[in-house]
CSV table of N, CA and C in Angstrom, one decimal:
chain,number,residue,atom,x,y,z
A,5,MET,N,-28.9,35.6,-19.1
A,5,MET,CA,-29.2,35.0,-20.3
A,5,MET,C,-29.2,33.5,-20.2
A,6,PHE,N,-28.2,33.0,-19.4
A,6,PHE,CA,-28.1,31.5,-19.2
A,6,PHE,C,-29.3,31.0,-18.4
A,7,PHE,N,-29.7,31.8,-17.4
A,7,PHE,CA,-30.8,31.4,-16.5
A,7,PHE,C,-32.1,31.3,-17.3
A,8,VAL,N,-32.3,32.2,-18.1
A,8,VAL,CA,-33.6,32.2,-18.9
A,8,VAL,C,-33.6,31.1,-19.9
A,9,THR,N,-32.4,30.9,-20.6
A,9,THR,CA,-32.3,29.8,-21.6
A,9,THR,C,-32.5,28.5,-20.9
A,10,GLY,N,-31.9,28.3,-19.7
A,10,GLY,CA,-32.0,27.1,-19.0
A,10,GLY,C,-33.4,26.8,-18.6
A,11,ALA,N,-34.1,27.8,-18.1
A,11,ALA,CA,-35.5,27.7,-17.6
A,11,ALA,C,-36.4,27.3,-18.8
A,12,LEU,N,-36.2,28.0,-19.9
A,12,LEU,CA,-37.1,27.7,-21.1
A,12,LEU,C,-36.8,26.3,-21.6
A,13,ARG,N,-35.6,25.9,-21.6
A,13,ARG,CA,-35.3,24.5,-22.0
A,13,ARG,C,-35.9,23.5,-21.1
A,14,LEU,N,-35.8,23.8,-19.8
A,14,LEU,CA,-36.4,22.8,-18.9
A,14,LEU,C,-37.9,22.7,-19.0
A,15,ILE,N,-38.6,23.8,-19.2
A,15,ILE,CA,-40.0,23.8,-19.5
A,15,ILE,C,-40.3,23.0,-20.8
A,16,SER,N,-39.5,23.3,-21.8
A,16,SER,CA,-39.7,22.6,-23.1
A,16,SER,C,-39.5,21.1,-22.9
A,17,ALA,N,-38.5,20.7,-22.1
A,17,ALA,CA,-38.2,19.3,-21.9
A,17,ALA,C,-39.4,18.6,-21.3
A,18,PHE,N,-40.0,19.2,-20.3
A,18,PHE,CA,-41.1,18.5,-19.6
A,18,PHE,C,-42.4,18.5,-20.4
A,19,GLN,N,-42.5,19.5,-21.4
A,19,GLN,CA,-43.6,19.4,-22.3
A,19,GLN,C,-43.4,18.4,-23.4
A,20,HIS,N,-42.2,17.9,-23.6
A,20,HIS,CA,-41.9,16.9,-24.6
A,20,HIS,C,-41.4,15.6,-24.0
A,21,ARG,N,-42.0,15.3,-22.9
A,21,ARG,CA,-41.6,14.0,-22.2
A,21,ARG,C,-41.9,12.8,-23.0
A,22,HIS,N,-42.8,12.8,-23.9
A,22,HIS,CA,-43.2,11.6,-24.7
A,22,HIS,C,-42.2,11.3,-25.8
A,23,PHE,N,-41.2,12.2,-26.0
A,23,PHE,CA,-40.1,11.8,-26.9
A,23,PHE,C,-39.0,11.1,-26.2
A,24,ARG,N,-38.3,10.3,-26.9
A,24,ARG,CA,-37.2,9.5,-26.2
A,24,ARG,C,-36.0,10.4,-25.7
A,25,ALA,N,-35.7,11.4,-26.4
A,25,ALA,CA,-34.5,12.2,-26.1
A,25,ALA,C,-34.8,13.4,-25.3
A,26,TRP,N,-35.9,13.4,-24.5
A,26,TRP,CA,-36.2,14.6,-23.7
A,26,TRP,C,-35.2,14.8,-22.6
A,27,CYS,N,-34.5,13.7,-22.2
A,27,CYS,CA,-33.6,13.8,-21.1
A,27,CYS,C,-32.4,14.7,-21.5
A,28,TRP,N,-32.0,14.7,-22.8
A,28,TRP,CA,-30.9,15.5,-23.2
A,28,TRP,C,-31.3,17.0,-23.1
A,29,MET,N,-32.5,17.3,-23.2
A,29,MET,CA,-32.9,18.7,-23.0
A,29,MET,C,-32.8,19.1,-21.6
A,30,VAL,N,-33.1,18.2,-20.7
A,30,VAL,CA,-33.0,18.4,-19.2
A,30,VAL,C,-31.5,18.6,-18.9
A,31,ILE,N,-30.6,17.8,-19.5
A,31,ILE,CA,-29.2,17.9,-19.2
A,31,ILE,C,-28.7,19.3,-19.8
A,32,SER,N,-29.2,19.7,-20.9
A,32,SER,CA,-28.8,20.9,-21.5
A,32,SER,C,-29.2,22.1,-20.7
A,33,SER,N,-30.4,22.0,-20.1
A,33,SER,CA,-30.9,23.1,-19.3
A,33,SER,C,-30.1,23.2,-18.0
A,34,ALA,N,-29.8,22.0,-17.4
A,34,ALA,CA,-29.0,22.0,-16.2
A,34,ALA,C,-27.6,22.6,-16.4
A,35,ILE,N,-27.0,22.4,-17.6
A,35,ILE,CA,-25.7,23.0,-17.9
A,35,ILE,C,-25.8,24.5,-18.1
A,36,SER,N,-26.9,24.9,-18.7
A,36,SER,CA,-27.1,26.4,-18.9
A,36,SER,C,-27.3,27.1,-17.6
A,37,ILE,N,-28.1,26.5,-16.7
A,37,ILE,CA,-28.3,27.1,-15.4
A,37,ILE,C,-27.0,27.1,-14.5
A,38,LEU,N,-26.2,26.0,-14.6
A,38,LEU,CA,-25.0,25.9,-13.9
A,38,LEU,C,-24.0,27.0,-14.5
A,39,MET,N,-24.0,27.2,-15.8
A,39,MET,CA,-23.1,28.2,-16.3
A,39,MET,C,-23.5,29.6,-15.8
A,40,GLY,N,-24.8,29.8,-15.7
A,40,GLY,CA,-25.3,31.1,-15.2
A,40,GLY,C,-24.8,31.3,-13.7
A,41,VAL,N,-24.9,30.2,-12.9
A,41,VAL,CA,-24.5,30.3,-11.5
A,41,VAL,C,-23.0,30.6,-11.5
A,42,LEU,N,-22.2,29.9,-12.3
A,42,LEU,CA,-20.7,30.0,-12.2
A,42,LEU,C,-20.3,31.4,-12.7
A,43,ILE,N,-21.0,32.0,-13.7
A,43,ILE,CA,-20.7,33.3,-14.1
A,43,ILE,C,-21.1,34.3,-13.1
A,44,MET,N,-22.2,34.2,-12.5
A,44,MET,CA,-22.7,35.1,-11.4
A,44,MET,C,-21.8,35.1,-10.2
A,45,ASN,N,-21.2,33.9,-9.9
A,45,ASN,CA,-20.4,33.8,-8.7
A,45,ASN,C,-19.0,34.5,-8.9
A,46,GLY,N,-18.6,34.6,-10.1
A,46,GLY,CA,-17.3,35.2,-10.4
A,46,GLY,C,-17.5,36.4,-11.3
A,47,TYR,N,-18.5,37.2,-11.0
A,47,TYR,CA,-18.9,38.3,-12.0
A,47,TYR,C,-17.8,39.3,-12.3
A,48,PRO,N,-17.2,39.9,-11.4
A,48,PRO,CA,-16.2,41.0,-11.8
A,48,PRO,C,-15.1,40.4,-12.7
A,49,GLU,N,-14.6,39.2,-12.4
A,49,GLU,CA,-13.5,38.7,-13.2
A,49,GLU,C,-14.1,38.1,-14.5
A,50,SER,N,-15.3,37.4,-14.4
A,50,SER,CA,-15.8,36.8,-15.6
A,50,SER,C,-16.3,37.7,-16.7
A,51,SER,N,-16.5,39.0,-16.3
A,51,SER,CA,-17.0,39.9,-17.3
A,51,SER,C,-15.9,40.3,-18.3
A,52,LEU,N,-14.6,39.9,-18.0
A,52,LEU,CA,-13.5,40.1,-19.0
A,52,LEU,C,-13.5,39.1,-20.1
A,53,TRP,N,-13.8,37.8,-19.7
A,53,TRP,CA,-13.7,36.8,-20.7
A,53,TRP,C,-15.0,36.3,-21.3
A,54,ILE,N,-16.1,36.6,-20.8
A,54,ILE,CA,-17.4,36.2,-21.3
A,54,ILE,C,-17.7,36.7,-22.7
A,55,PRO,N,-17.5,38.1,-23.0
A,55,PRO,CA,-17.7,38.5,-24.4
A,55,PRO,C,-16.8,37.9,-25.4
A,56,VAL,N,-15.6,37.5,-25.0
A,56,VAL,CA,-14.7,36.9,-26.0
A,56,VAL,C,-15.0,35.5,-26.2
A,57,GLY,N,-15.4,34.8,-25.1
A,57,GLY,CA,-15.7,33.3,-25.3
A,57,GLY,C,-17.1,33.0,-25.8
A,58,TYR,N,-18.0,34.0,-25.7
A,58,TYR,CA,-19.3,33.7,-26.1
A,58,TYR,C,-19.5,34.2,-27.5
């Protein structure tokens, strides 16, 4: 879910480059993709706390 959200935010950010705050969308997408990577790297253990924290 984080990968898809990050990818869609990144696509949306590049479509809205003419706005001044588009860089915040890029940062948000990078954080979402990073969270996806971190969760996938620790999958067995992270499956215990993700439903509670999300």
